[in-house]
Short mmCIF file of C-alpha atoms in Angstrom, two decimals:
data_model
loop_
_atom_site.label_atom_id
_atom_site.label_comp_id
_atom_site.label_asym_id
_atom_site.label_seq_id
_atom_site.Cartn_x
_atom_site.Cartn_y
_atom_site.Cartn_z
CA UNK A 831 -4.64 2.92 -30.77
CA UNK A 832 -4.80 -0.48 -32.82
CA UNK A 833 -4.51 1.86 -35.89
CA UNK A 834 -1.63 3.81 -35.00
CA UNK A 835 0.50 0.60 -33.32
CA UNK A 836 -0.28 -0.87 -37.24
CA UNK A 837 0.48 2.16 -38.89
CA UNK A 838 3.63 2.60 -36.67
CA UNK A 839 4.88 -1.28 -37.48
CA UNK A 840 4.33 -1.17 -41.42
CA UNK A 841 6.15 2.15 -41.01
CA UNK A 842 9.18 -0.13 -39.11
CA UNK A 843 9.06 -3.03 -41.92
CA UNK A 844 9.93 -0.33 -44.63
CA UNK A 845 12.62 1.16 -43.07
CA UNK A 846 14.34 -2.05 -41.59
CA UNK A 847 13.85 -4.38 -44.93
CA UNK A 848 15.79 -1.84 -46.83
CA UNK A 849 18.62 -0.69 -44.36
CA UNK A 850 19.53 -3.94 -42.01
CA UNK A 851 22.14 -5.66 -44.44
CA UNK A 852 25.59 -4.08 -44.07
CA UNK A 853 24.32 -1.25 -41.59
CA UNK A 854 27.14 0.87 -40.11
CA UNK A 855 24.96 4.04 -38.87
CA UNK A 856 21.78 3.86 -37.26
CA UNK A 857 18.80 5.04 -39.65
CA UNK A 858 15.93 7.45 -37.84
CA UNK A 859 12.77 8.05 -40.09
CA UNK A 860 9.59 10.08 -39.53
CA UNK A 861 6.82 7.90 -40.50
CA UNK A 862 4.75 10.34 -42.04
CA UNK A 863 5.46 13.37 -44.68
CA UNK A 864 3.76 15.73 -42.91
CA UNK A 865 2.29 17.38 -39.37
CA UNK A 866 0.06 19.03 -37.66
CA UNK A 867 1.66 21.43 -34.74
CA UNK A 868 -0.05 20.24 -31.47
CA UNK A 869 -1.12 17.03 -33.04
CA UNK A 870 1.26 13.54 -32.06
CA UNK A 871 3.28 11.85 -35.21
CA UNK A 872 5.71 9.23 -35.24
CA UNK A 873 9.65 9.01 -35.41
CA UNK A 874 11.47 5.09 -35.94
CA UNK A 875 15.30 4.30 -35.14
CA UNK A 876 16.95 1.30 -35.66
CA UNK A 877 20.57 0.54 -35.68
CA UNK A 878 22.05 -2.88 -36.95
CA UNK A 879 25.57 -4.20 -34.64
CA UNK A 880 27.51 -6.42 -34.09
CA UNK A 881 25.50 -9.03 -31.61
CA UNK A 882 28.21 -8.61 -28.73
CA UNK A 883 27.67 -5.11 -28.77
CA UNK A 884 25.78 -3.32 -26.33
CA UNK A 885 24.19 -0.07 -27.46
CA UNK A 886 21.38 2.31 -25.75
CA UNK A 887 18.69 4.16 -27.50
CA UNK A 888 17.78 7.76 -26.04
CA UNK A 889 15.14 7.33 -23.68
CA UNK A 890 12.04 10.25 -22.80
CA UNK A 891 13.94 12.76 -21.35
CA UNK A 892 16.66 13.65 -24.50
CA UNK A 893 15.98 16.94 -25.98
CA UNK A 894 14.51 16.00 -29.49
CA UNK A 895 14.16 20.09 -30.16
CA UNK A 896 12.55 21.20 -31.67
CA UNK A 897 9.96 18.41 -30.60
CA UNK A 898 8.92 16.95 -27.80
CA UNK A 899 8.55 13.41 -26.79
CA UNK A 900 5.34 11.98 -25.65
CA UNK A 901 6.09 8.25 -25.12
CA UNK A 902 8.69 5.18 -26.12
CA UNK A 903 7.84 2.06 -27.61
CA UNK A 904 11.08 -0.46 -27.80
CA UNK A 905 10.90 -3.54 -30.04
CA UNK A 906 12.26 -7.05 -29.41
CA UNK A 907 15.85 -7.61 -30.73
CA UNK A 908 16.04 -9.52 -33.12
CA UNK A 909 19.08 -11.83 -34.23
CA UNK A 910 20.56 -13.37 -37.57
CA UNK A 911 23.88 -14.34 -39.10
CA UNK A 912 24.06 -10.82 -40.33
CA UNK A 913 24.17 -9.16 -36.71
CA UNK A 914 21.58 -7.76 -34.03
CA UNK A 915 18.65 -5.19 -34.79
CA UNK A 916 17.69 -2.83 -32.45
CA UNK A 917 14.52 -1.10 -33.25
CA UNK A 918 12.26 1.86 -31.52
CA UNK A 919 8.98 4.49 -31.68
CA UNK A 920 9.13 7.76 -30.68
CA UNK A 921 5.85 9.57 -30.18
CA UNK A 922 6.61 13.17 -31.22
CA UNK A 923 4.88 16.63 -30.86
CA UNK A 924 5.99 20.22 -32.16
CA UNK A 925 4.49 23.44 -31.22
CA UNK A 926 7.06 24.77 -33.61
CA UNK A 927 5.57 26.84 -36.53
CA UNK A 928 8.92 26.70 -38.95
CA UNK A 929 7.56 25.08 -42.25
CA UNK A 930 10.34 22.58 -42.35
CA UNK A 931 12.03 20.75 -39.67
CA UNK A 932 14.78 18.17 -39.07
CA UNK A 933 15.70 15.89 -36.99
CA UNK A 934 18.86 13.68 -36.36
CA UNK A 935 19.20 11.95 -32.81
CA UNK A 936 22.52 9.42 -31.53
CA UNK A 937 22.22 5.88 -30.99
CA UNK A 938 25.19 5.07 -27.58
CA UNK A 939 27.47 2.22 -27.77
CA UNK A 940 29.18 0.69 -24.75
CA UNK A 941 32.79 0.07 -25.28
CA UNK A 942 33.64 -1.02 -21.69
CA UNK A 943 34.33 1.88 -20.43
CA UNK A 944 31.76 4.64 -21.77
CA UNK A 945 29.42 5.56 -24.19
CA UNK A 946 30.10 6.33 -28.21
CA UNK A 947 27.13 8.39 -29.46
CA UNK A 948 26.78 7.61 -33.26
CA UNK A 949 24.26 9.73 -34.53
CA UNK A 950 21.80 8.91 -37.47
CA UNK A 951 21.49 10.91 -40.60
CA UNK A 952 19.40 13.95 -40.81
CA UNK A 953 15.55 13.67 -41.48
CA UNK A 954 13.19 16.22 -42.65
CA UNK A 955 9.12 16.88 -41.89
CA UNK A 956 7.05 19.59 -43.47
CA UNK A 957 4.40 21.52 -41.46
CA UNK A 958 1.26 21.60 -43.54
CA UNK A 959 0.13 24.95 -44.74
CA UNK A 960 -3.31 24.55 -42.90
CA UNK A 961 -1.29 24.85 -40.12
CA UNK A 962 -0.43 28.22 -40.00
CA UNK A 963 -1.95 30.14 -42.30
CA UNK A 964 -2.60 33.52 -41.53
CA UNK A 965 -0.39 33.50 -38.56
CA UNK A 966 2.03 36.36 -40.05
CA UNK A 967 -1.10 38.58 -40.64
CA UNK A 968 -0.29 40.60 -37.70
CA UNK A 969 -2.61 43.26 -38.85
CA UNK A 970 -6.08 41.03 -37.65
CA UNK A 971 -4.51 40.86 -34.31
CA UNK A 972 -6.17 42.52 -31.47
CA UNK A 973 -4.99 42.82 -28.01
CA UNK A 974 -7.44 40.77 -25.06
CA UNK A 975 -8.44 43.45 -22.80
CA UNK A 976 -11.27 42.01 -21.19
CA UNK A 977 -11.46 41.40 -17.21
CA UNK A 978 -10.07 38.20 -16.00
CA UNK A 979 -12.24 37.53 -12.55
CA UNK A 980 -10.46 37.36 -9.30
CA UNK A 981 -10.38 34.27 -7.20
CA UNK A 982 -12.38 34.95 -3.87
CA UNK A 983 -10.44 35.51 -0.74
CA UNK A 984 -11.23 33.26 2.45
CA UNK A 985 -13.24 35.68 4.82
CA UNK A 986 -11.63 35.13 8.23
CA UNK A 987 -13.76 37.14 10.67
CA UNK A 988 -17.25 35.87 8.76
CA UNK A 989 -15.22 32.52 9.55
CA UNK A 990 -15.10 33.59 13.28
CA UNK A 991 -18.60 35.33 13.57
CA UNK A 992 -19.87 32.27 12.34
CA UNK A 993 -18.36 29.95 14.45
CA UNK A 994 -18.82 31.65 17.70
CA UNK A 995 -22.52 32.19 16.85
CA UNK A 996 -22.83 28.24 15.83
CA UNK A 997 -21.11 27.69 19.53
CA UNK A 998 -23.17 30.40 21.34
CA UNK A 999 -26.86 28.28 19.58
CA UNK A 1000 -25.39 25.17 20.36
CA UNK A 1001 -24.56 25.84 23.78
CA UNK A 1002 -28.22 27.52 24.52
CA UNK A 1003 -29.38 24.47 23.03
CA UNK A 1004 -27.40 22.17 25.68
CA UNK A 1005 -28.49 24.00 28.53
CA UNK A 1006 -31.77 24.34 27.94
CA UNK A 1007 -32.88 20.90 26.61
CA UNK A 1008 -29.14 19.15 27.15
CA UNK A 1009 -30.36 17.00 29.97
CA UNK A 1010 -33.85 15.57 27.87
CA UNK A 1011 -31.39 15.23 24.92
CA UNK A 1012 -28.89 13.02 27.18
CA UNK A 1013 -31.53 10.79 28.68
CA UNK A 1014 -33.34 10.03 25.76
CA UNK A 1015 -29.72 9.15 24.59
CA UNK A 1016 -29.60 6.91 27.54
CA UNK A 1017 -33.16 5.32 26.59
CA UNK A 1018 -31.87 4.60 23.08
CA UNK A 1019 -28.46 3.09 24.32
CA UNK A 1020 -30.50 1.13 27.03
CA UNK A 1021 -33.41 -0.43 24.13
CA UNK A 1022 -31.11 -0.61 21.80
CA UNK A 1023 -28.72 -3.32 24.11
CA UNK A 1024 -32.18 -5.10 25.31
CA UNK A 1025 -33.49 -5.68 21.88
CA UNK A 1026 -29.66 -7.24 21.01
CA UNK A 1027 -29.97 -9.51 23.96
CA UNK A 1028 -33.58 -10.09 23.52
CA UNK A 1029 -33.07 -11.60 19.99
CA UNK A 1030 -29.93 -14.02 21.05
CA UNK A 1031 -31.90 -14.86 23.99
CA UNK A 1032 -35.13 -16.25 22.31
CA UNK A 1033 -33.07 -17.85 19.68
CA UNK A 1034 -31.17 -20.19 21.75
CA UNK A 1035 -34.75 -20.29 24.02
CA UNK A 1036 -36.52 -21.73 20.77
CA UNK A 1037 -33.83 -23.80 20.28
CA UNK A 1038 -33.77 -25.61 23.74
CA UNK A 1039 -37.38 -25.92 23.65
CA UNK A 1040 -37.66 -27.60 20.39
CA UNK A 1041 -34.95 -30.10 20.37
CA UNK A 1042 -34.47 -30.23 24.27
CA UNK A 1043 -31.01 -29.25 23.56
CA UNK A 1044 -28.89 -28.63 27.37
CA UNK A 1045 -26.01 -26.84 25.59
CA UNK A 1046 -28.47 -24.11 23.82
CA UNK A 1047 -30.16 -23.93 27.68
CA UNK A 1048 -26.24 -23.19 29.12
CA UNK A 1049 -25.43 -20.70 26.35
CA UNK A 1050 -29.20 -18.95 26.88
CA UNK A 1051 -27.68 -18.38 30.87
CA UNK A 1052 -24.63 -17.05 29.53
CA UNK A 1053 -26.13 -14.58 27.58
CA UNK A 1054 -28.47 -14.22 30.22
CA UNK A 1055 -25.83 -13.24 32.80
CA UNK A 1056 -23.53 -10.86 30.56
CA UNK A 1057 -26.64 -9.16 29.91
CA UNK A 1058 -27.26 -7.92 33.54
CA UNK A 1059 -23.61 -7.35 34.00
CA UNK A 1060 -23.85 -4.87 31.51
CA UNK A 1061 -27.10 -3.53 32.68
CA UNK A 1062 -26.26 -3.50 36.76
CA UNK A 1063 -22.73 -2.98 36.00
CA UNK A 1064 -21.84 -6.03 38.43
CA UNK A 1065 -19.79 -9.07 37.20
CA UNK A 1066 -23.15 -11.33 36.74
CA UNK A 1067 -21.04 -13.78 34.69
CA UNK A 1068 -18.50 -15.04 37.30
CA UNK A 1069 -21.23 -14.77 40.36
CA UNK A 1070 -22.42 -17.95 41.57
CA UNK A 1071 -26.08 -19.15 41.67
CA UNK A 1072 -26.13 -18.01 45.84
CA UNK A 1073 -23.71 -14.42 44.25
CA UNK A 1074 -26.93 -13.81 41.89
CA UNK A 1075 -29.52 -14.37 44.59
CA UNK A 1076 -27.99 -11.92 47.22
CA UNK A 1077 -27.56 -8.91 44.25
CA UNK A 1078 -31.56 -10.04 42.97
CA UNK A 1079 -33.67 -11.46 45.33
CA UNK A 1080 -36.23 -13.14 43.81
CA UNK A 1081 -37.41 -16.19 45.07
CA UNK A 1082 -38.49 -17.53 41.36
CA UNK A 1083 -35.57 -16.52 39.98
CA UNK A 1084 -33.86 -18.38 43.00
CA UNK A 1085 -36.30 -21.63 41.86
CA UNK A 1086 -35.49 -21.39 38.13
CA UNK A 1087 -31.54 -20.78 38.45
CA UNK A 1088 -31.11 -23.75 40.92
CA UNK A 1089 -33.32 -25.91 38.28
CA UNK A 1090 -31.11 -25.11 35.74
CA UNK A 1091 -27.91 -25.88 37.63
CA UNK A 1092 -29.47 -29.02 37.99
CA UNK A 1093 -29.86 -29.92 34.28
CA UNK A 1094 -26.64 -28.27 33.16
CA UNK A 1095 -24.63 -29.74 35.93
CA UNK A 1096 -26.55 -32.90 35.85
CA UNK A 1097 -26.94 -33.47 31.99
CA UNK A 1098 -29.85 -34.21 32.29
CA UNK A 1099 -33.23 -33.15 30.71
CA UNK A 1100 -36.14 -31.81 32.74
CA UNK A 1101 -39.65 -30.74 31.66
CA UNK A 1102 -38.66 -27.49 33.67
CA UNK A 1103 -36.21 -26.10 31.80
CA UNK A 1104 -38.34 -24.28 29.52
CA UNK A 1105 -40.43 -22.60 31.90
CA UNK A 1106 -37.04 -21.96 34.38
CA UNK A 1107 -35.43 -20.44 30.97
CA UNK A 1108 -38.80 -17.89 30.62
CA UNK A 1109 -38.53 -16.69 34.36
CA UNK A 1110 -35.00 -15.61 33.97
CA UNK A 1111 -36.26 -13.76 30.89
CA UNK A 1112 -39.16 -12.29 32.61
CA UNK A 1113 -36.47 -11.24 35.37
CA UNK A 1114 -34.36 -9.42 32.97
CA UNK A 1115 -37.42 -7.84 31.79
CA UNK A 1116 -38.14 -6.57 35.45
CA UNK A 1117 -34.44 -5.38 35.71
CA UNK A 1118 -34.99 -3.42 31.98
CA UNK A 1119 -37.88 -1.62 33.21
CA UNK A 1120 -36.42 -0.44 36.66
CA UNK A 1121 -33.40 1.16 34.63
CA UNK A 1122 -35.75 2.73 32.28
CA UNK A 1123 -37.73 4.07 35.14
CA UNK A 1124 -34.43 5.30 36.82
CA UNK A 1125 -33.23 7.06 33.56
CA UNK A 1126 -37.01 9.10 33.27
CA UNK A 1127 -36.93 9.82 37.19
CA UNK A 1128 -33.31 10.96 37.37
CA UNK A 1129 -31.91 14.30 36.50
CA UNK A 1130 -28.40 13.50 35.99
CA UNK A 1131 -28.68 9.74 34.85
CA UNK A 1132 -25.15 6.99 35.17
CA UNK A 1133 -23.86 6.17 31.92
CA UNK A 1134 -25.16 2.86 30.41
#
């Protein structure tokens, strides 16, 4: 691309350093002597006016026949005591095979009201004879009679066979191993949430312990709490210390909740805390195992 943008500004500097002074018609130049149909060349306009004057260069979509455009590039005006130069490159193709072709296109000036197209003088390309040689031998021509394949057509009742069969195994499946499948769905649901709770739980345990830290103690009953909420499906996290003992009694549990009221409520620290923290662990381990033996013993199991 570097070559071409080079080739396609030297190709500018020839035509504008000999047309720009006195200028009354815009000048349009193919930048090369010949072409290759199929292959990309370039085409340059420029116009020189007045620097008032407002003019308009034919954009992508004029009919260059018998070529077509493949892209614009528009140069900076540039200004002098002389007047304004307007300057652009067109990226032609041709699929045309005539051995010479021309080209002249308009430049539009804006007089207020509408457009003046002033058009630029005629320009000539030759094809090169590599191009299309042979092409009026019409005698080595041979017709293309070969099969062209034929795109498949979407089998509807296969569609449908299939399908009802996938539904027919599927639903043999489900009711003959549907309700193993669902509680070992259950199981995984069930470990899955302790293993969650069991790794915030220790962490914030570890933490209290080593730094006898009350606020890691208070968050470890927090998660605590929400954990059997989710597990008994009971609000654990608003019940009171008497709400807990009623739904779970447990008369160490009862011990180690009231010694931790006591040092969160208090502020202050107690040898007990770490062991209280480890029986309301070992509770929600108790509570863990009774669901997972509910699960195994029931036949239709409650959602977790």
């Amino acid at each position: 691309m570097r070559t071409i943008f080079l080739f396609c500004v030297i190709g500018l500097g020839n035509i504008f350093s000999g047309n720009v002074s006195g200028q009354s018609l815009p000048k349009g130049k193919f930048l090369s002597d010949s072409i290759e149909v199929g292959k990309p060349f370039f085409y340059a306009l420029s116009f020189k006016h007045a620097p008032k004057t407002e003019v308009f260069f034919p954009d992508t979509t004029y009919n260059f026949s018998t070529f077509e455009v493949l892209s614009k590039k528009n140069f900076t005006s540039s200004t002098d005591q002389k007047g304004s130069l307007d300057s652009a490159v067109y990226q032609l193709v041709t699929f045309n095979i005539t051995p010479e072709q021309t080209l002249k296109i308009p430049v539009f000036i804006f007089n207020g009201k509408d457009c003046t197209a002033v058009f630029t003088t005629t320009d000539s390309i030759f094809l090169r004879k590599s191009n299309f040689r042979g092409i009026t031998d019409t005698t080595s021509l041979k017709p293309e009679i070969g099969l062209l394949p034929l795109s498949h057509e979407f089998n509807f009742s296969i569609f449908i066979g299939f399908l009802t069969l996938a539904i027919g195994v599927a639903g043999s499946v489900y009711w003959l191993f549907g309700s193993d499948i669902y509680k070992q769905w259950q199981l995984f649901k069930l470990q899955r949430r302790h293993m969650e709770y069991n790794r915030s739980y220790n962490r914030l345990l570890k933490n209290a312990r080593e730094h006898n830290d009350i606020k890691d103690a208070e968050k470890a009953i927090i998660v605590w709490k929400n954990y059997l909420e989710r597990l008994e499906k009971k609000p654990f996290a608003t019940y009171t210390t008497r709400e807990i003992m009623d739904n779970m009694p447990d008369e160490g549990l009862a011990v180690a909740l009231k010694n931790m009221d006591g040092i969160i409520y208090g502020q202050g620290k107690s040898k007990e805390m770490d062991k209280s923290l480890e029986v309301l662990k070992m509770g929600a381990m108790r509570l863990y195992r009774n669901k997972r033996r509910e699960i195994l013993e029931n036949n239709t199991p409650s959602e977790i």
